[in-house]
Each structure stands twice: as structure tokens, then as C-alpha cells.
Tab-separated table of C-alpha atoms in Angstrom:
chain	number	residue	atom	x	y	z
L	137	UNK	CA	-59.946	-42.869	176.370
L	138	UNK	CA	-60.142	-46.646	176.035
L	139	UNK	CA	-61.770	-47.445	172.716
L	140	UNK	CA	-61.781	-51.242	172.382
L	141	UNK	CA	-65.196	-52.649	173.232
L	142	UNK	CA	-66.425	-56.189	172.764
L	143	UNK	CA	-70.004	-55.026	172.273
L	144	UNK	CA	-71.882	-51.749	171.767
L	145	UNK	CA	-75.272	-51.095	173.335
L	146	UNK	CA	-77.255	-48.205	171.836
L	147	UNK	CA	-79.586	-46.753	174.466
L	148	UNK	CA	-80.011	-43.361	172.837
L	149	UNK	CA	-83.488	-41.843	173.178
L	150	UNK	CA	-84.329	-44.163	176.090
L	151	UNK	CA	-85.141	-42.699	179.482
L	152	UNK	CA	-83.745	-43.969	182.769
L	153	UNK	CA	-83.932	-46.512	184.191
L	154	UNK	CA	-84.154	-48.139	180.733
L	155	UNK	CA	-80.475	-47.780	179.805
L	156	UNK	CA	-79.240	-49.220	183.115
L	157	UNK	CA	-81.680	-52.133	182.845
L	158	UNK	CA	-80.333	-52.865	179.351
L	159	UNK	CA	-76.728	-52.542	180.580
L	160	UNK	CA	-77.447	-55.034	183.358
L	161	UNK	CA	-78.789	-57.561	180.837
L	162	UNK	CA	-75.893	-56.978	178.429
L	163	UNK	CA	-73.242	-57.398	181.131
L	164	UNK	CA	-74.505	-60.938	181.767
L	165	UNK	CA	-73.671	-61.853	178.165
L	166	UNK	CA	-70.042	-60.706	178.416
L	167	UNK	CA	-67.097	-62.690	179.656
L	168	UNK	CA	-64.960	-61.611	182.593
L	169	UNK	CA	-62.986	-58.423	181.764
L	170	UNK	CA	-64.798	-57.853	178.463
L	171	UNK	CA	-65.834	-54.257	177.770
L	172	UNK	CA	-69.280	-52.906	176.937
L	173	UNK	CA	-69.655	-49.572	175.154
L	174	UNK	CA	-72.931	-47.803	175.956
L	175	UNK	CA	-74.385	-44.855	174.042
L	176	UNK	CA	-77.089	-42.850	175.828
L	177	UNK	CA	-78.811	-39.471	175.640
L	178	UNK	CA	-80.622	-39.240	178.993
L	179	UNK	CA	-78.696	-36.897	181.361
L	180	UNK	CA	-79.673	-39.200	184.239
L	181	UNK	CA	-77.620	-41.953	182.632
L	182	UNK	CA	-74.299	-40.666	183.987
L	183	UNK	CA	-75.100	-40.816	187.723
L	184	UNK	CA	-77.122	-43.996	187.191
L	185	UNK	CA	-74.277	-45.839	185.449
L	186	UNK	CA	-71.821	-44.650	188.110
L	187	UNK	CA	-74.066	-46.051	190.858
L	188	UNK	CA	-74.681	-49.258	188.889
L	189	UNK	CA	-70.955	-49.875	188.448
L	190	UNK	CA	-70.217	-49.246	192.106
L	191	UNK	CA	-73.076	-51.505	193.225
L	192	UNK	CA	-72.283	-54.408	190.870
L	193	UNK	CA	-68.484	-54.401	190.905
L	194	UNK	CA	-68.158	-53.729	187.186
L	195	UNK	CA	-65.453	-51.171	186.355
L	196	UNK	CA	-66.601	-47.911	184.813
L	197	UNK	CA	-63.585	-47.207	182.621
L	198	UNK	CA	-64.764	-43.935	181.105
L	199	UNK	CA	-67.716	-41.640	180.567
L	200	UNK	CA	-67.480	-39.181	177.715
L	201	UNK	CA	-69.831	-36.366	176.709
L	202	UNK	CA	-70.622	-36.402	172.999
L	203	UNK	CA	-72.471	-33.893	170.829
L	204	UNK	CA	-75.497	-36.195	170.888
L	205	UNK	CA	-75.291	-37.659	174.398
L	206	UNK	CA	-72.881	-39.824	176.335
L	207	UNK	CA	-70.548	-42.761	175.790
L	208	UNK	CA	-69.563	-45.072	178.629
L	209	UNK	CA	-67.166	-47.996	178.733
L	210	UNK	CA	-67.761	-50.645	181.382
L	211	UNK	CA	-65.558	-53.681	182.024
L	212	UNK	CA	-67.276	-56.756	183.389
L	213	UNK	CA	-66.158	-57.762	186.854
L	214	UNK	CA	-67.001	-60.831	188.908
């Protein structure tokens, strides 16, 4: 799994759509091709972040299940 992230966003213990709203805000602060690491616990986060990435053109590099939730890496697109 890709591990280099330019920024980490901790959305653990937040319910959807909160994490995706925060991801959307955070992506605007990144430069083109920079990577955001997102930590989340809501099971709805996985399908939501997949849909968000598809809709916005950002690349979902990886989604990993952790003992305490999920970790996603998203590269900023156009």
C-alpha cells in the first residue's frame, strides 16, 4: 500500500456524511497530485469515499481495513 501522504485527516468517530465533507474541504488545500490520508470508523465511509472520488476525479489510491476502522489514501486530481 502507498504510505506517503502530504496530510492526514482524522475523521474517526464521525458519522457520514461528516468524513466526506471534511475530505472535500481538505482536498481543496492540497496541490495537484498531493495525497491525503483519511482515518475513519464509520462503515459507510468506504462506499461514500469511493463515490466521492469517482464524482470529483480524485484518485482513490487505497482503502485499508484497520483494527479500529479504515484508512484511505486519495490523490488530488484536477
